[in-house]
Coordinates of C-alpha atoms and ligand atoms in Angstrom, one line a residue:
M1 CA 128.5 104.7 96.3
Q2 CA 126.5 102.8 93.8
R3 CA 128.0 99.9 92.0
L4 CA 127.6 97.1 89.4
L5 CA 126.7 93.6 90.6
A6 CA 130.2 92.2 90.5
S7 CA 131.7 95.0 92.5
L8 CA 129.2 94.7 95.4
S9 CA 130.6 93.3 98.6
W10 CA 129.6 89.6 98.5
D11 CA 129.6 86.9 101.2
N12 CA 127.8 83.7 101.9
S13 CA 127.5 83.1 105.6
Y14 CA 125.3 80.1 105.1
S15 CA 128.0 78.3 103.1
R16 CA 130.1 78.3 106.3
L17 CA 127.7 75.9 107.9
P18 CA 128.5 72.2 107.5
E19 CA 128.1 70.8 104.0
R20 CA 125.1 68.7 105.0
F21 CA 123.0 71.9 105.3
F22 CA 123.1 72.5 101.5
E23 CA 124.5 71.5 98.1
R24 CA 127.0 73.6 96.3
V25 CA 125.5 74.0 92.9
S26 CA 125.8 76.6 90.2
A27 CA 123.0 78.0 88.1
T28 CA 122.3 76.2 84.8
P29 CA 122.4 79.1 82.4
L30 CA 119.2 79.8 80.3
P31 CA 120.0 80.1 76.6
D32 CA 120.0 83.6 75.3
P33 CA 118.6 85.3 78.3
Y34 CA 117.0 88.7 78.2
L35 CA 116.1 91.2 80.9
I36 CA 112.4 91.4 81.6
A37 CA 112.1 93.6 84.6
F38 CA 114.5 95.5 86.9
N39 CA 113.3 97.1 90.2
Q40 CA 115.3 100.2 91.0
D41 CA 113.7 100.4 94.5
A42 CA 115.1 97.0 95.4
A43 CA 118.4 97.8 93.7
A44 CA 118.8 100.7 96.0
L45 CA 118.7 98.3 99.0
L46 CA 121.9 96.7 97.7
D47 CA 123.7 100.0 96.7
L48 CA 123.3 98.7 93.2
D49 CA 123.6 101.3 90.5
P50 CA 120.1 102.1 89.0
S51 CA 121.5 101.4 85.5
A52 CA 123.3 98.2 86.6
A53 CA 121.0 96.0 84.6
G54 CA 122.1 97.7 81.4
D55 CA 125.6 96.3 81.8
A56 CA 126.2 93.0 80.1
S57 CA 127.8 91.6 83.3
F58 CA 124.5 91.8 85.1
L59 CA 122.7 89.1 83.2
A60 CA 125.9 87.1 82.7
G61 CA 126.4 87.1 86.4
L62 CA 122.9 86.1 87.4
N63 CA 122.4 83.6 84.6
G64 CA 125.6 81.8 85.7
T65 CA 127.6 82.3 82.5
K66 CA 130.1 84.5 84.3
P67 CA 130.1 83.7 88.0
I68 CA 130.1 86.7 90.3
P69 CA 133.3 86.7 92.4
G70 CA 132.7 86.3 96.1
T71 CA 129.5 84.4 95.7
A72 CA 129.2 80.8 96.8
P73 CA 126.1 79.4 95.1
L74 CA 124.2 76.7 96.9
A75 CA 120.8 75.1 97.3
T76 CA 119.5 74.6 100.9
I77 CA 118.0 71.5 102.2
Y78 CA 114.7 71.5 104.1
A79 CA 111.6 69.4 104.8
G80 CA 108.0 70.4 105.6
H81 CA 104.4 69.7 106.0
Q82 CA 102.7 70.1 102.7
F83 CA 98.9 70.4 103.1
G84 CA 99.3 68.8 106.5
V85 CA 101.3 65.8 105.1
W86 CA 104.8 65.4 106.3
V87 CA 107.4 65.3 103.5
P88 CA 110.7 64.2 105.0
Q89 CA 112.9 66.0 102.5
L90 CA 112.3 68.9 100.2
G91 CA 114.9 71.6 99.6
D92 CA 115.6 74.3 97.0
G93 CA 114.7 72.3 93.9
R94 CA 114.8 75.3 91.7
A95 CA 116.4 78.1 93.7
I96 CA 120.0 78.9 94.2
L97 CA 121.3 81.2 96.9
L98 CA 124.2 83.2 95.5
G99 CA 125.2 84.7 98.8
E100 CA 124.6 87.9 100.7
V101 CA 125.4 91.4 99.5
V102 CA 126.8 93.4 102.4
T103 CA 125.8 97.0 102.0
A104 CA 127.7 100.1 103.1
D105 CA 125.5 100.4 106.2
H106 CA 126.2 96.7 107.0
Q107 CA 122.9 95.3 106.0
R108 CA 123.0 91.8 104.6
W109 CA 120.7 90.8 101.7
E110 CA 120.6 87.3 100.5
V111 CA 120.3 87.1 96.7
Q112 CA 118.5 84.0 95.5
L113 CA 117.8 82.9 91.9
K114 CA 114.4 81.2 91.5
G115 CA 114.2 79.0 88.4
S116 CA 117.9 78.7 87.8
G117 CA 118.1 74.9 87.1
M118 CA 118.1 71.6 88.8
T119 CA 119.7 70.8 92.2
R120 CA 120.0 67.7 94.3
F121 CA 116.6 68.6 95.7
S122 CA 114.7 68.9 92.4
R123 CA 112.9 65.5 92.8
M124 CA 110.6 65.2 89.7
G125 CA 110.9 68.9 88.8
D126 CA 112.9 70.5 86.0
G127 CA 114.5 73.2 88.2
R128 CA 112.7 75.9 86.2
A129 CA 110.0 78.5 86.7
V130 CA 107.7 79.8 84.1
L131 CA 107.4 83.4 83.1
R132 CA 103.8 83.6 84.3
S133 CA 104.5 82.6 87.9
S134 CA 107.7 84.6 88.0
I135 CA 105.9 87.7 87.1
R136 CA 103.3 86.9 89.8
E137 CA 105.9 86.6 92.5
Y138 CA 107.8 89.7 91.3
L139 CA 104.7 91.8 91.6
A140 CA 103.3 90.3 94.7
S141 CA 106.5 90.8 96.8
E142 CA 106.6 94.4 95.8
A143 CA 102.9 95.0 96.3
M144 CA 103.1 93.5 99.8
H145 CA 106.0 95.8 100.5
G146 CA 104.0 98.7 99.3
L147 CA 101.3 97.8 101.7
G148 CA 103.8 97.8 104.6
I149 CA 103.8 94.0 105.1
P150 CA 107.1 92.2 105.8
T151 CA 108.1 90.3 102.7
T152 CA 110.9 89.1 100.6
R153 CA 111.7 91.5 97.8
A154 CA 112.1 91.2 94.0
L155 CA 115.2 92.7 92.3
A156 CA 114.8 91.5 88.7
L157 CA 113.3 89.1 86.3
F158 CA 115.0 87.7 83.2
G159 CA 113.7 85.2 80.7
S160 CA 114.6 83.0 77.8
D161 CA 112.7 81.4 74.9
E162 CA 113.6 78.0 76.4
A163 CA 110.4 75.9 76.4
I164 CA 109.1 74.8 79.7
Y165 CA 106.4 72.1 79.9
R166 CA 103.5 72.6 82.3
E167 CA 99.9 72.1 81.4
R168 CA 101.0 73.8 78.2
V169 CA 104.3 74.8 76.7
E170 CA 105.5 78.0 78.3
T171 CA 108.8 79.9 78.5
A172 CA 111.3 80.0 81.3
A173 CA 112.2 82.9 83.6
V174 CA 114.4 83.5 86.6
L175 CA 113.3 85.7 89.5
V176 CA 116.1 87.4 91.4
R177 CA 114.8 87.8 94.9
L178 CA 116.1 89.3 98.0
S179 CA 115.6 88.6 101.7
P180 CA 117.6 89.0 104.9
S181 CA 117.1 85.2 105.0
H182 CA 115.2 82.7 103.0
L183 CA 115.2 80.1 105.8
R184 CA 112.0 78.3 106.6
F185 CA 110.3 76.5 109.4
G186 CA 111.0 73.4 107.3
T187 CA 114.7 73.8 107.5
F188 CA 114.5 73.2 111.3
Q189 CA 112.0 70.4 110.8
L190 CA 114.4 68.5 108.6
F191 CA 117.2 68.2 111.1
A192 CA 114.8 67.6 114.0
S193 CA 113.0 64.8 112.2
R194 CA 116.3 63.0 111.7
G195 CA 117.1 63.4 115.4
E196 CA 120.0 65.6 114.6
S197 CA 119.5 68.0 117.5
A198 CA 123.1 69.4 117.4
D199 CA 122.3 70.6 113.9
V200 CA 119.0 72.1 115.0
Q201 CA 121.0 74.1 117.5
L202 CA 123.7 75.0 115.0
L203 CA 121.0 76.4 112.7
A204 CA 119.2 78.2 115.5
D205 CA 122.6 79.7 116.6
Y206 CA 123.2 80.8 113.0
V207 CA 119.8 82.5 112.7
I208 CA 120.0 84.2 116.1
D209 CA 123.5 85.4 115.4
Q210 CA 122.6 86.8 112.0
H211 CA 119.0 88.0 112.6
F212 CA 118.2 88.3 116.3
P213 CA 121.5 89.6 117.7
E214 CA 119.7 91.4 120.5
L215 CA 118.9 87.9 122.0
L216 CA 122.6 87.0 122.3
K217 CA 122.8 88.8 125.6
L218 CA 120.3 86.3 127.2
P219 CA 121.6 83.1 128.8
A220 CA 121.2 80.1 126.5
A221 CA 118.5 78.7 128.6
E222 CA 116.3 81.7 127.9
R223 CA 117.6 82.6 124.5
Y224 CA 116.0 79.9 122.4
A225 CA 112.6 80.3 124.1
A226 CA 112.7 84.1 123.6
W227 CA 113.6 83.6 119.9
Y228 CA 110.9 81.0 119.3
R229 CA 108.3 83.4 120.9
E230 CA 109.5 86.2 118.6
V231 CA 109.1 84.0 115.5
V232 CA 105.6 83.1 116.7
D233 CA 104.8 86.7 117.3
R234 CA 106.0 87.8 114.0
T235 CA 104.1 85.1 112.3
A236 CA 100.9 86.1 114.1
R237 CA 101.3 89.7 113.2
M238 CA 102.1 88.9 109.6
I239 CA 99.0 86.9 109.1
A240 CA 96.9 89.6 110.8
R241 CA 98.3 92.0 108.3
W242 CA 97.5 89.7 105.4
T243 CA 93.9 89.5 106.7
A244 CA 93.6 93.2 107.0
V245 CA 94.5 93.8 103.3
G246 CA 92.6 90.8 102.1
F247 CA 95.6 88.7 101.1
S248 CA 95.5 84.9 100.8
H249 CA 98.8 83.1 100.5
G250 CA 97.4 79.9 99.1
V251 CA 100.1 77.4 100.1
M252 CA 100.9 77.9 103.8
N253 CA 103.0 74.8 104.0
T254 CA 105.7 74.8 106.7
D255 CA 108.4 75.0 104.0
N256 CA 106.8 78.3 102.9
M257 CA 106.9 79.8 106.3
S258 CA 109.8 82.3 106.9
I259 CA 111.8 82.0 110.1
L260 CA 111.8 85.9 110.0
G261 CA 108.1 86.2 109.7
L262 CA 108.2 87.5 106.1
S263 CA 105.7 86.7 103.5
L264 CA 107.5 84.1 101.4
D265 CA 107.0 82.0 98.2
Y266 CA 104.3 83.6 96.3
G267 CA 102.5 81.1 94.1
P268 CA 98.7 80.7 93.8
Y269 CA 98.0 83.7 96.1
G270 CA 95.1 86.0 95.7
F271 CA 93.8 89.3 97.0
L272 CA 90.1 89.4 97.8
D273 CA 87.9 91.0 95.2
G274 CA 84.4 90.5 96.4
Y275 CA 84.5 89.9 100.2
D276 CA 84.2 86.2 101.0
R277 CA 85.8 85.0 104.2
G278 CA 85.9 81.5 102.9
F279 CA 87.8 82.5 99.7
I280 CA 90.1 79.8 98.4
C281 CA 92.6 81.3 96.0
N282 CA 94.5 78.1 95.2
H283 CA 92.5 76.1 92.7
T284 CA 94.3 72.9 93.8
D285 CA 93.4 73.4 97.5
Y286 CA 90.4 71.1 97.3
S287 CA 89.7 71.0 101.0
G288 CA 90.1 74.7 101.6
R289 CA 92.8 74.1 104.1
Y290 CA 94.4 77.4 103.2
A291 CA 91.1 79.4 102.7
F292 CA 91.3 83.1 103.6
D293 CA 89.6 82.6 107.0
Q294 CA 91.7 79.5 107.9
Q295 CA 95.0 81.4 107.7
P296 CA 95.2 82.5 111.3
K297 CA 94.6 78.9 112.5
V298 CA 97.1 77.4 110.0
G299 CA 99.7 80.0 111.1
L300 CA 99.3 78.7 114.6
W301 CA 99.4 75.0 113.5
N302 CA 102.6 75.8 111.6
C303 CA 104.2 77.5 114.6
A304 CA 103.3 74.4 116.7
R305 CA 105.2 72.2 114.2
L306 CA 108.2 74.6 114.5
G307 CA 108.0 74.3 118.3
E308 CA 108.1 70.5 118.0
A309 CA 111.2 70.8 115.8
L310 CA 112.8 73.0 118.5
H311 CA 111.9 70.7 121.4
T312 CA 115.5 70.1 122.3
L313 CA 116.1 73.8 122.7
V314 CA 112.9 75.3 123.9
P315 CA 111.3 73.8 127.1
E316 CA 107.8 72.5 126.4
A317 CA 106.2 75.0 128.9
S318 CA 107.8 78.0 127.1
A319 CA 106.8 76.6 123.7
L320 CA 103.2 76.3 124.9
D321 CA 103.4 79.8 126.4
A322 CA 104.5 81.2 123.0
L323 CA 101.7 79.4 121.2
E324 CA 99.3 80.6 123.8
S325 CA 100.4 84.2 123.0
Y326 CA 99.8 83.7 119.3
R327 CA 96.1 84.3 119.7
T328 CA 96.4 87.5 121.7
T329 CA 99.1 88.8 119.4
F330 CA 97.0 88.1 116.4
E331 CA 94.0 89.6 117.9
D332 CA 95.8 92.8 119.1
E333 CA 97.2 93.2 115.6
I334 CA 94.1 92.6 113.7
D335 CA 92.0 94.8 116.0
A336 CA 94.5 97.6 115.6
R337 CA 94.6 97.2 111.8
M338 CA 90.8 96.9 111.4
G339 CA 90.2 99.8 113.8
E340 CA 92.5 101.9 111.6
K341 CA 90.6 100.8 108.5
L342 CA 87.4 102.0 110.1
G343 CA 89.1 105.3 111.0
L344 CA 88.8 104.8 114.8
L345 CA 91.3 106.5 117.0
M346 CA 90.7 104.6 120.2
A347 CA 89.5 101.1 120.9
E348 CA 86.0 100.9 122.5
E349 CA 83.7 98.1 123.6
G350 CA 81.4 97.2 120.7
D351 CA 84.0 97.9 118.0
L352 CA 84.2 94.3 117.1
E353 CA 80.5 94.1 116.6
L354 CA 80.6 97.3 114.5
L355 CA 83.3 95.8 112.3
H356 CA 81.5 92.5 112.0
G357 CA 78.4 94.3 111.0
F358 CA 80.2 95.9 108.2
L359 CA 81.9 92.7 107.1
Q360 CA 78.6 90.9 107.2
L361 CA 77.1 93.5 104.8
M362 CA 80.1 93.0 102.6
Q363 CA 79.9 89.2 102.8
S364 CA 76.2 89.2 101.8
A365 CA 76.7 91.5 98.9
K366 CA 80.1 90.1 97.9
A367 CA 81.1 93.7 98.0
D368 CA 84.6 94.4 96.8
Y369 CA 86.8 94.4 99.9
S370 CA 89.3 97.1 98.9
R371 CA 86.9 99.3 97.1
T372 CA 84.4 99.3 99.9
F373 CA 86.9 100.3 102.6
R374 CA 88.3 102.9 100.2
A375 CA 84.7 104.2 99.7
L376 CA 84.3 104.3 103.5
S377 CA 87.4 106.4 103.8
H378 CA 85.6 109.2 101.9
Y379 CA 82.4 108.9 103.9
D380 CA 81.0 111.9 105.7
G381 CA 77.7 111.6 107.4
A382 CA 77.0 115.3 106.7
D383 CA 77.5 114.9 102.9
L384 CA 75.1 112.4 101.4
T385 CA 77.0 112.3 98.1
T386 CA 79.7 110.3 99.9
L387 CA 77.2 107.6 100.5
L388 CA 76.8 106.8 96.8
P389 CA 80.2 105.0 96.3
L390 CA 79.4 102.8 99.4
Q391 CA 76.0 102.0 98.0
A392 CA 77.5 101.1 94.7
E393 CA 79.6 98.4 96.4
I394 CA 77.1 97.2 99.1
G395 CA 73.7 97.7 97.4
D396 CA 71.6 96.8 100.5
A397 CA 70.5 100.4 101.2
A398 CA 68.5 99.7 104.4
G399 CA 71.3 97.5 105.9
L400 CA 73.9 100.0 105.0
L401 CA 72.0 103.0 106.4
A402 CA 71.4 101.2 109.6
W403 CA 75.1 100.4 109.9
L404 CA 76.2 103.9 109.1
E405 CA 73.9 105.2 111.8
R406 CA 75.9 103.1 114.3
Y407 CA 79.1 104.2 112.7
D408 CA 78.2 107.9 112.9
T409 CA 77.4 107.5 116.6
R410 CA 80.6 105.7 117.2
L411 CA 82.7 108.3 115.4
A412 CA 81.0 111.0 117.4
H413 CA 82.4 109.5 120.6
E414 CA 85.9 110.5 119.7
Q415 CA 85.0 113.8 118.0
S416 CA 87.6 113.3 115.3
V417 CA 87.8 115.9 112.6
V418 CA 86.3 114.5 109.4
S419 CA 89.0 115.5 107.0
V420 CA 91.7 114.3 109.3
R421 CA 89.9 110.9 109.7
H422 CA 89.7 110.7 105.9
G423 CA 93.4 111.3 105.6
R424 CA 94.1 108.5 108.1
M425 CA 91.8 106.1 106.5
L426 CA 93.1 106.8 103.0
A427 CA 96.6 106.0 104.2
V428 CA 95.6 102.5 105.4
N429 CA 92.9 101.5 102.9
P430 CA 94.7 100.8 99.6
K431 CA 93.3 102.1 96.4
Y432 CA 95.3 99.6 94.4
V433 CA 95.9 95.9 95.2
L434 CA 97.3 93.2 93.0
R435 CA 94.1 91.8 91.8
N436 CA 94.2 88.5 89.8
W437 CA 93.0 90.3 86.7
I438 CA 95.8 92.9 86.9
A439 CA 98.5 90.2 87.2
Q440 CA 96.8 88.4 84.3
E441 CA 96.8 91.4 82.0
V442 CA 100.5 91.9 82.8
I443 CA 101.2 88.2 82.0
V444 CA 99.3 88.2 78.7
N445 CA 101.3 91.3 77.6
A446 CA 104.6 89.7 78.7
E447 CA 103.7 86.5 76.9
H448 CA 103.5 88.7 73.8
R449 CA 106.9 90.1 74.6
S450 CA 105.6 93.4 75.9
Y451 CA 107.1 93.9 79.3
A452 CA 106.7 97.5 80.1
M453 CA 103.5 97.0 82.0
I454 CA 105.4 95.0 84.7
E455 CA 107.2 98.0 85.9
T456 CA 104.2 100.2 85.5
V457 CA 102.2 98.0 87.7
R458 CA 105.1 97.5 90.1
A459 CA 105.5 101.2 90.6
L460 CA 101.7 101.7 91.0
L461 CA 101.6 99.1 93.7
A462 CA 104.6 100.5 95.4
A463 CA 102.3 103.5 96.4
P464 CA 99.0 101.7 96.8
F465 CA 97.4 104.4 99.0
D466 CA 98.1 107.3 96.6
E467 CA 95.5 108.5 94.1
Q468 CA 97.1 107.9 90.7
P469 CA 94.6 109.3 88.3
A470 CA 96.3 108.0 85.2
F471 CA 95.9 104.4 86.5
E472 CA 92.3 104.7 87.7
R473 CA 91.3 101.6 85.9
F474 CA 93.6 99.4 88.1
A475 CA 91.3 100.2 91.0
E476 CA 88.4 98.4 89.3
G477 CA 87.0 95.1 90.4
P478 CA 87.2 92.0 88.2
A479 CA 83.8 92.4 86.4
G480 CA 84.3 91.9 82.7
K481 CA 88.0 91.2 83.1
D482 CA 90.0 88.2 82.2
V483 CA 90.5 86.2 85.5
V484 CA 92.3 82.9 85.6
E485 CA 92.4 80.1 88.1
V486 CA 95.7 79.8 89.8
S487 CA 97.3 76.6 91.1
C488 CA 100.6 75.2 92.3
S489 CA 101.7 74.7 88.7
S490 CA 104.5 77.2 88.3
Ligands
AMP1 P1 106.6 75.4 96.1 O1 105.3 74.8 95.9 O2 107.0 76.4 95.0 O3 106.8 76.0 97.5 O4 107.7 74.2 96.0 C1 107.7 73.1 96.8 C2 108.9 72.3 96.6 O5 109.0 71.8 95.3 C3 110.2 73.0 96.8 O6 111.1 72.1 97.3 C4 110.6 73.5 95.4 O7 112.0 73.7 95.3 C5 110.1 72.3 94.6 N1 109.8 72.6 93.2 C6 108.7 73.3 92.8 N2 108.8 73.4 91.4 C7 109.9 72.8 91.0 C8 110.5 72.6 89.8 N3 110.0 73.0 88.6 N4 111.7 71.9 89.7 C9 112.3 71.5 90.9 N5 111.8 71.6 92.1 C10 110.6 72.3 92.2
MG2 MG1 108.2 76.9 98.5

């Protein structure tokens, strides 16, 4: 049965932890809010009626003017390493967790409002989020989901004409996001750094109970180590998947690392246009700490910090084991994903060199990452017209032809049927990714009060592997487009 927001089954399991884990705080309503976007795909996850947003109670409930019965709004406390620097206390400075919706099939989805006003953890901030960054997060979470990458989801976006001061005057928006949990590595780090090991355990028990119930059957002595290893594994796999689709997160601070291995907190992220393994998407990342090719290493560093925070629960040898496995997990995942992108059925010696040869051609030509792999997905050595789109991206005719010769030989080993290989490759090499210029065009429209494009692009990116001829232009690279620098300002 599908319902309105207030008639969903609400709970807030986190609010049953001791009060020192959070602050009870209600949203500060935005004046005269209006709905900007509503994602029916995400609504379905909650058993929410597809027309729920049309009811006045929807905005009233989420804006905090008419609190939703059964919710227990709160802001969580956490800490974290920001750009490698330890910050002893952070917390939800502009996010409020309403609670969890418990669905008919017993799934729990946390509903969090991002940009809904100040909390005890706001520090110097105003508790708000600007429309621009809220749209970017809304689209990125759904684009990542479309690509099959574990991520938080976006249910809705609403705004107000309230002025927000960043580098310029902007307007406010609230992103309504969903996740099984929004807990971060930094939540554990906070209690550990204060020597509150009983609270680290309480939190670990809560997370295992809610999200890793299969581990409850293990004796406690093994349970925490198994759990930590699972978090490390998920993190490694997530980052391998980011790498395969050319995604850069931009701010991989430990407070932005999900304890469930989900992609979390989309700010100054970027998808590769021209391939550049050293790509830095965040304009304020002066040292390139979070550059595209640094992400695997940073993921490991972050997992090590989590391991330290869990040192009273996970024996050092087990933690080191888990960290040791990060590299192989990452490599297994990236090898599988890149092998798929090349259309290879089985792994063979020499595949890595083959891949690196292709990436090197792309790197030298700054060839568009997604377009080039998409072009390769149509390549057939027996049909020279299929060479042209590849040449258009890579240019270097001699280098490309030499590489294709190796590729043809390699493909011949497994005697795959060309059309079947094309089908497999087209299902893993996206036609559409959330390029900076696309997000920017959506934002410019929205800043002129034209919001329809948000849902158009969201729906397009929900099926990024499908040919959608009406939207061909969204498969274009950034040449001639309006591209902006993105930073932590949001
Ligand atoms: P982020 O860079 O978005 O991951 O945020 C880092 C920390 O700063 C988190 O604790 C946020 O809650 C907080 N924060 C970011 N922007 C604001 C804001 N405008 N008001 C209050 N807190 C904020
Ligand atoms: Mg954050």
